[in-house]
PDB file of C-alpha atoms (C1' of nucleotides) in Angstrom:
ATOM      1  CA  MET Y1029     107.413 -95.093  47.709  1.00 58.00           C
ATOM      2  CA  ASN Y1030     106.791 -91.389  48.021  1.00 60.00           C
ATOM      3  CA  PRO Y1031     109.899 -89.459  48.917  1.00 59.00           C
ATOM      4  CA  PRO Y1032     109.720 -88.014  52.410  1.00 63.00           C
ATOM      5  CA  PRO Y1033     108.141 -84.569  52.326  1.00 78.00           C
ATOM      6  CA  ALA Y1034     110.893 -81.998  51.815  1.00 87.00           C
ATOM      7  CA  VAL Y1035     110.694 -78.263  51.430  1.00 92.00           C
ATOM      8  CA  ARG Y1036     113.272 -76.229  49.577  1.00 92.00           C
ATOM      9  CA  LEU Y1037     113.569 -72.522  50.348  1.00 94.00           C
ATOM     10  CA  PRO Y1038     115.922 -69.820  49.083  1.00 94.00           C
ATOM     11  CA  VAL Y1039     118.281 -67.945  51.384  1.00 96.00           C
ATOM     12  CA  PRO Y1040     118.996 -64.748  49.473  1.00 96.00           C
ATOM     13  CA  THR Y1041     122.280 -63.008  50.213  1.00 97.00           C
ATOM     14  CA  ARG Y1042     124.376 -60.313  48.594  1.00 96.00           C
ATOM     15  CA  ALA Y1043     126.517 -63.074  47.099  1.00 96.00           C
ATOM     16  CA  GLY Y1044     123.658 -65.087  45.632  1.00 95.00           C
ATOM     17  CA  SER Y1045     120.893 -67.356  46.797  1.00 95.00           C
ATOM     18  CA  PHE Y1046     121.611 -70.424  48.889  1.00 96.00           C
ATOM     19  CA  VAL Y1047     118.988 -73.176  48.977  1.00 95.00           C
ATOM     20  CA  ALA Y1048     117.930 -74.760  52.256  1.00 96.00           C
ATOM     21  CA  THR Y1049     116.117 -78.104  52.306  1.00 95.00           C
ATOM     22  CA  TYR Y1050     113.959 -79.153  55.252  1.00 95.00           C
ATOM     23  CA  SER Y1051     112.508 -82.487  56.280  1.00 94.00           C
ATOM     24  CA  PRO Y1052     109.896 -82.749  59.015  1.00 95.00           C
ATOM     25  CA  ARG Y1053     112.819 -83.258  61.379  1.00 96.00           C
ATOM     26  CA  GLY Y1054     114.887 -80.226  60.512  1.00 97.00           C
ATOM     27  CA  LEU Y1055     117.436 -78.850  58.055  1.00 98.00           C
ATOM     28  CA  VAL Y1056     118.800 -81.608  55.835  1.00 96.00           C
ATOM     29  CA  ALA Y1057     120.833 -79.685  53.268  1.00 96.00           C
ATOM     30  CA  LEU Y1058     122.233 -76.294  52.395  1.00 97.00           C
ATOM     31  CA  ALA Y1059     123.386 -75.684  48.830  1.00 96.00           C
ATOM     32  CA  PHE Y1060     125.680 -72.876  47.774  1.00 97.00           C
ATOM     33  CA  PRO Y1061     124.421 -70.406  45.151  1.00 96.00           C
ATOM     34  CA  GLY Y1062     124.186 -72.012  41.736  1.00 91.00           C
ATOM     35  CA  ARG Y1063     125.032 -75.438  43.061  1.00 89.00           C
ATOM     36  CA  SER Y1064     121.434 -76.664  43.216  1.00 84.00           C
ATOM     37  CA  ARG Y1065     118.391 -77.179  41.012  1.00 74.00           C
ATOM     38  CA  GLN Y1066     115.743 -74.481  40.911  1.00 66.00           C
ATOM     39  CA  PRO Y1067     114.454 -73.838  44.435  1.00 67.00           C
ATOM     40  CA  ALA Y1068     110.997 -72.646  43.333  1.00 59.00           C
ATOM     41  CA  ASP Y1069     109.420 -75.474  45.291  1.00 73.00           C
ATOM     42  CA  ARG Y1070     106.644 -73.709  47.129  1.00 72.00           C
ATOM     43  CA  GLN Y1071     104.317 -75.505  49.490  1.00 74.00           C
ATOM     44  CA  VAL Y1072     102.288 -74.600  52.492  1.00 77.00           C
ATOM     45  CA  LEU Y1073     104.870 -73.722  55.103  1.00 88.00           C
ATOM     46  CA  SER Y1074     104.238 -74.812  58.646  1.00 93.00           C
ATOM     47  CA  PRO Y1075     105.060 -72.227  61.304  1.00 96.00           C
ATOM     48  CA  GLU Y1076     107.759 -74.594  62.469  1.00 97.00           C
ATOM     49  CA  ILE Y1077     109.549 -74.601  59.142  1.00 96.00           C
ATOM     50  CA  ARG Y1078     109.187 -70.844  58.897  1.00 96.00           C
ATOM     51  CA  ARG Y1079     110.891 -70.567  62.240  1.00 98.00           C
ATOM     52  CA  TRP Y1080     113.665 -72.949  61.220  1.00 98.00           C
ATOM     53  CA  HIS Y1081     114.194 -71.014  58.031  1.00 97.00           C
ATOM     54  CA  GLU Y1082     114.523 -67.767  59.964  1.00 98.00           C
ATOM     55  CA  LEU Y1083     117.294 -69.342  62.023  1.00 98.00           C
ATOM     56  CA  THR Y1084     119.024 -70.721  58.936  1.00 98.00           C
ATOM     57  CA  SER Y1085     118.846 -67.417  57.104  1.00 98.00           C
ATOM     58  CA  ARG Y1086     120.149 -65.471  60.041  1.00 98.00           C
ATOM     59  CA  ALA Y1087     122.980 -67.952  60.607  1.00 98.00           C
ATOM     60  CA  VAL Y1088     124.048 -67.779  56.966  1.00 98.00           C
ATOM     61  CA  ARG Y1089     123.984 -64.005  56.904  1.00 98.00           C
ATOM     62  CA  ASN Y1090     125.854 -63.795  60.196  1.00 98.00           C
ATOM     63  CA  LEU Y1091     128.625 -66.053  58.892  1.00 98.00           C
ATOM     64  CA  LEU Y1092     128.900 -64.113  55.653  1.00 98.00           C
ATOM     65  CA  ASN Y1093     129.447 -61.014  57.773  1.00 97.00           C
ATOM     66  CA  GLY Y1094     132.127 -62.580  59.907  1.00 95.00           C
ATOM     67  CA  ARG Y1095     129.968 -63.107  62.985  1.00 96.00           C
ATOM     68  CA  ALA Y1096     129.154 -66.277  64.908  1.00 97.00           C
ATOM     69  CA  PRO Y1097     126.130 -68.038  63.395  1.00 98.00           C
ATOM     70  CA  GLY Y1098     123.995 -67.899  66.518  1.00 97.00           C
ATOM     71  CA  ARG Y1099     121.208 -70.386  67.111  1.00 98.00           C
ATOM     72  CA  LEU Y1100     120.773 -73.081  64.455  1.00 98.00           C
ATOM     73  CA  PRO Y1101     117.628 -74.989  63.523  1.00 98.00           C
ATOM     74  CA  PRO Y1102     117.583 -78.728  64.285  1.00 98.00           C
ATOM     75  CA  LEU Y1103     119.846 -80.538  61.838  1.00 98.00           C
ATOM     76  CA  ASP Y1104     118.496 -83.743  60.309  1.00 97.00           C
ATOM     77  CA  LEU Y1105     121.584 -85.822  59.614  1.00 97.00           C
ATOM     78  CA  ASP Y1106     119.857 -89.176  59.297  1.00 92.00           C
ATOM     79  CA  GLY Y1107     121.719 -90.022  56.131  1.00 91.00           C
ATOM     80  CA  GLY Y1108     125.241 -90.209  57.540  1.00 95.00           C
ATOM     81  CA  THR Y1109     127.314 -93.216  58.562  1.00 98.00           C
ATOM     82  CA  GLY Y1110     128.791 -93.392  62.046  1.00 98.00           C
ATOM     83  CA  PHE Y1111     132.180 -92.242  60.869  1.00 98.00           C
ATOM     84  CA  GLN Y1112     130.736 -89.342  58.896  1.00 98.00           C
ATOM     85  CA  ARG Y1113     128.668 -88.173  61.840  1.00 98.00           C
ATOM     86  CA  ALA Y1114     131.722 -88.309  64.062  1.00 98.00           C
ATOM     87  CA  VAL Y1115     133.570 -86.112  61.582  1.00 98.00           C
ATOM     88  CA  TRP Y1116     130.659 -83.679  61.265  1.00 98.00           C
ATOM     89  CA  THR Y1117     130.471 -83.425  65.049  1.00 98.00           C
ATOM     90  CA  MET Y1118     134.128 -82.471  65.153  1.00 98.00           C
ATOM     91  CA  LEU Y1119     133.538 -79.860  62.476  1.00 98.00           C
ATOM     92  CA  ARG Y1120     130.884 -78.189  64.586  1.00 98.00           C
ATOM     93  CA  ARG Y1121     133.421 -77.714  67.351  1.00 98.00           C
ATOM     94  CA  ILE Y1122     135.731 -75.564  65.229  1.00 98.00           C
ATOM     95  CA  PRO Y1123     135.032 -71.959  66.186  1.00 97.00           C
ATOM     96  CA  VAL Y1124     134.852 -69.053  63.764  1.00 97.00           C
ATOM     97  CA  GLY Y1125     138.353 -67.949  62.834  1.00 96.00           C
ATOM     98  CA  LYS Y1126     140.052 -71.264  63.675  1.00 97.00           C
ATOM     99  CA  THR Y1127     141.063 -74.111  61.395  1.00 97.00           C
ATOM    100  CA  ARG Y1128     142.003 -77.784  61.586  1.00 98.00           C
ATOM    101  CA  THR Y1129     143.630 -80.129  59.100  1.00 98.00           C
ATOM    102  CA  TYR Y1130     142.234 -83.390  57.743  1.00 98.00           C
ATOM    103  CA  GLY Y1131     145.044 -85.214  59.496  1.00 98.00           C
ATOM    104  CA  GLU Y1132     144.373 -83.538  62.837  1.00 98.00           C
ATOM    105  CA  LEU Y1133     140.732 -84.550  62.699  1.00 98.00           C
ATOM    106  CA  ALA Y1134     141.700 -88.114  61.816  1.00 98.00           C
ATOM    107  CA  ARG Y1135     144.022 -88.298  64.816  1.00 98.00           C
ATOM    108  CA  ALA Y1136     141.394 -86.754  67.083  1.00 98.00           C
ATOM    109  CA  LEU Y1137     139.041 -89.544  65.996  1.00 98.00           C
ATOM    110  CA  ARG Y1138     141.766 -92.063  66.858  1.00 97.00           C
ATOM    111  CA  ARG Y1139     142.077 -93.106  63.271  1.00 97.00           C
ATOM    112  CA  PRO Y1140     145.476 -91.782  62.289  1.00 96.00           C
ATOM    113  CA  GLY Y1141     145.899 -92.597  58.628  1.00 96.00           C
ATOM    114  CA  ALA Y1142     142.259 -91.928  57.852  1.00 98.00           C
ATOM    115  CA  ALA Y1143     142.937 -88.360  56.762  1.00 98.00           C
ATOM    116  CA  ARG Y1144     141.676 -89.125  53.310  1.00 98.00           C
ATOM    117  CA  ALA Y1145     138.530 -90.707  54.698  1.00 98.00           C
ATOM    118  CA  VAL Y1146     138.014 -87.512  56.697  1.00 98.00           C
ATOM    119  CA  GLY Y1147     138.224 -85.580  53.449  1.00 98.00           C
ATOM    120  CA  SER Y1148     135.563 -87.808  51.939  1.00 98.00           C
ATOM    121  CA  ALA Y1149     133.357 -87.336  54.978  1.00 98.00           C
ATOM    122  CA  CYS Y1150     133.750 -83.566  54.635  1.00 98.00           C
ATOM    123  CA  GLY Y1151     132.731 -83.848  51.008  1.00 98.00           C
ATOM    124  CA  ALA Y1152     129.642 -85.747  52.100  1.00 98.00           C
ATOM    125  CA  ASN Y1153     128.646 -83.029  54.571  1.00 98.00           C
ATOM    126  CA  PRO Y1154     125.147 -82.009  53.431  1.00 98.00           C
ATOM    127  CA  ILE Y1155     125.127 -78.735  55.361  1.00 98.00           C
ATOM    128  CA  PRO Y1156     128.355 -76.931  54.525  1.00 98.00           C
ATOM    129  CA  LEU Y1157     128.867 -73.465  55.982  1.00 98.00           C
ATOM    130  CA  LEU Y1158     126.700 -74.188  59.028  1.00 98.00           C
ATOM    131  CA  ILE Y1159     128.669 -77.389  59.581  1.00 98.00           C
ATOM    132  CA  PRO Y1160     131.902 -75.587  58.839  1.00 98.00           C
ATOM    133  CA  CYS Y1161     133.921 -77.858  56.595  1.00 98.00           C
ATOM    134  CA  HIS Y1162     135.506 -74.742  55.038  1.00 98.00           C
ATOM    135  CA  ARG Y1163     137.678 -74.510  58.176  1.00 98.00           C
ATOM    136  CA  VAL Y1164     139.436 -77.770  57.339  1.00 98.00           C
ATOM    137  CA  LEU Y1165     142.706 -77.321  55.481  1.00 97.00           C
ATOM    138  CA  ALA Y1166     145.211 -79.792  54.076  1.00 97.00           C
ATOM    139  CA  ALA Y1167     148.558 -80.339  55.782  1.00 96.00           C
ATOM    140  CA  GLY Y1168     150.942 -77.416  55.620  1.00 94.00           C
ATOM    141  CA  GLY Y1169     148.139 -74.887  55.419  1.00 93.00           C
ATOM    142  CA  LYS Y1170     147.221 -75.750  51.850  1.00 95.00           C
ATOM    143  CA  LEU Y1171     143.669 -75.112  50.779  1.00 95.00           C
ATOM    144  CA  GLY Y1172     142.357 -78.596  49.982  1.00 96.00           C
ATOM    145  CA  GLY Y1173     138.933 -78.873  48.373  1.00 97.00           C
ATOM    146  CA  PHE Y1174     135.397 -77.701  48.938  1.00 97.00           C
ATOM    147  CA  SER Y1175     132.003 -78.898  47.720  1.00 96.00           C
ATOM    148  CA  GLY Y1176     130.794 -75.344  47.263  1.00 95.00           C
ATOM    149  CA  GLY Y1177     133.794 -74.396  45.122  1.00 95.00           C
ATOM    150  CA  LEU Y1178     137.275 -73.347  46.150  1.00 96.00           C
ATOM    151  CA  GLU Y1179     136.479 -69.659  45.606  1.00 96.00           C
ATOM    152  CA  TRP Y1180     133.906 -69.901  48.335  1.00 97.00           C
ATOM    153  CA  LYS Y1181     136.257 -71.712  50.691  1.00 97.00           C
ATOM    154  CA  CYS Y1182     138.806 -68.985  50.135  1.00 96.00           C
ATOM    155  CA  ARG Y1183     136.294 -66.208  50.577  1.00 97.00           C
ATOM    156  CA  LEU Y1184     134.895 -67.702  53.785  1.00 98.00           C
ATOM    157  CA  LEU Y1185     138.338 -68.152  55.300  1.00 97.00           C
ATOM    158  CA  ALA Y1186     139.168 -64.554  54.429  1.00 97.00           C
ATOM    159  CA  ILE Y1187     135.933 -63.345  56.015  1.00 97.00           C
ATOM    160  CA  GLU Y1188     136.794 -65.249  59.177  1.00 97.00           C
ATOM    161  CA  GLY Y1189     140.329 -63.915  59.262  1.00 93.00           C
ATOM    162  CA  SER Y1190     142.177 -67.130  58.376  1.00 89.00           C
ATOM    163  CA  VAL Y1191     144.985 -66.968  55.850  1.00 71.00           C
ATOM    164  CA  PRO Y1192     145.562 -70.239  54.005  1.00 65.00           C
ATOM    165  CA  LYS Y1193     148.587 -70.736  51.760  1.00 64.00           C
ATOM    166  CA  MET Y1194     148.453 -70.426  48.004  1.00 55.00           C
ATOM    167  CA  THR Y1195     146.860 -73.338  46.155  1.00 51.00           C
ATOM    168  CA  PRO Y1196     149.723 -75.304  44.553  1.00 46.00           C
TER     169      PRO Y1196
ATOM    170  C1'  DA E 612     161.221 -81.244  44.639  1.00 54.62           C
ATOM    171  C1'  DT E 613     158.494 -85.090  42.641  1.00 54.62           C
ATOM    172  C1'  DC E 614     156.804 -89.873  42.398  1.00 54.62           C
ATOM    173  C1'  DG E 615     154.980 -94.221  43.941  1.00 54.62           C
ATOM    174  C1'  DT E 616     152.731 -96.648  47.510  1.00 54.62           C
ATOM    175  C1'  DC E 617     150.021 -97.695  51.362  1.00 54.62           C
ATOM    176  C1'  DA E 618     146.379 -96.733  54.854  1.00 54.62           C
ATOM    177  C1'  DT E 619     141.445 -95.579  55.550  1.00 54.62           C
ATOM    178  C1'  DA E 620     135.746 -95.017  54.813  1.00 54.62           C
ATOM    179  C1'  DT E 621     132.335 -95.168  51.388  1.00 54.62           C
ATOM    180  C1'  DG E 622     129.870 -95.572  47.337  1.00 54.62           C
ATOM    181  C1'  DA E 623     129.686 -96.460  42.425  1.00 54.62           C
ATOM    182  C1'  DA E 624     130.680 -99.323  38.315  1.00 54.62           C
TER     183       DA E 624
ATOM    184  C1'  DT X 247     136.650-106.338  43.113  1.00 54.62           C
ATOM    185  C1'  DT X 248     138.445-102.228  41.323  1.00 54.62           C
ATOM    186  C1'  DC X 249     138.296 -97.284  41.098  1.00 54.62           C
ATOM    187  C1'  DA X 250     137.894 -92.558  42.818  1.00 54.62           C
ATOM    188  C1'  DT X 251     137.531 -89.284  46.601  1.00 54.62           C
ATOM    189  C1'  DA X 252     138.146 -82.307  49.597  1.00 54.62           C
ATOM    190  C1'  DT X 253     144.829 -86.528  52.605  1.00 54.62           C
ATOM    191  C1'  DG X 254     149.218 -87.651  54.420  1.00 54.62           C
ATOM    192  C1'  DA X 255     153.471 -90.101  55.858  1.00 54.62           C
ATOM    193  C1'  DC X 256     157.482 -92.313  54.021  1.00 54.62           C
ATOM    194  C1'  DG X 257     161.141 -93.905  51.166  1.00 54.62           C
ATOM    195  C1'  DA X 258     163.459 -93.578  46.745  1.00 54.62           C
ATOM    196  C1'  DT X 259     164.974 -90.865  42.990  1.00 54.62           C
TER     197       DT X 259
END
DNA sequence: ATCGTCATATGAA
DNA sequence: TTCATATGACGAT
């Protein structure tokens, strides 16, 4: 009946404060600045969570500076369906500076025609940025959507050197 | 160029 | 069961 113990910690950056949420198994969520309730949830931090949070913070700052994220903490993706996990796994294989389209991912998963479902799965990604759904564009190089806000998607792609088309 | 329709995964009403 | 999603291919205007 009690919710599983979760710890929410801020990841301050020049562009605002992200909020990382940890379960005993690892990072479960990463919210973009302003897209989360007040983080101020302070508890006794285990050394393990401190260590995870160091990795998260460094990865976020690296990506915001156009570098590879480096080592990530364990990701706790217990909430996802099989299809969603398959999509998220594909996302993690897109390197910095490269992009895919929703349709390409659908075909790679041998579900041509499920492009829209791929979009939904991206929207359900609880750890955007580290699981890089901002590198997924719509067909024809159009921007598509982003849970953290389209400005962020645009900014991240610019940082990584990708040039999407104008939003129609 | 724009519009309607269908396919697909998932959750909410 | 119907509707709405971070889509896309296709056929008809």
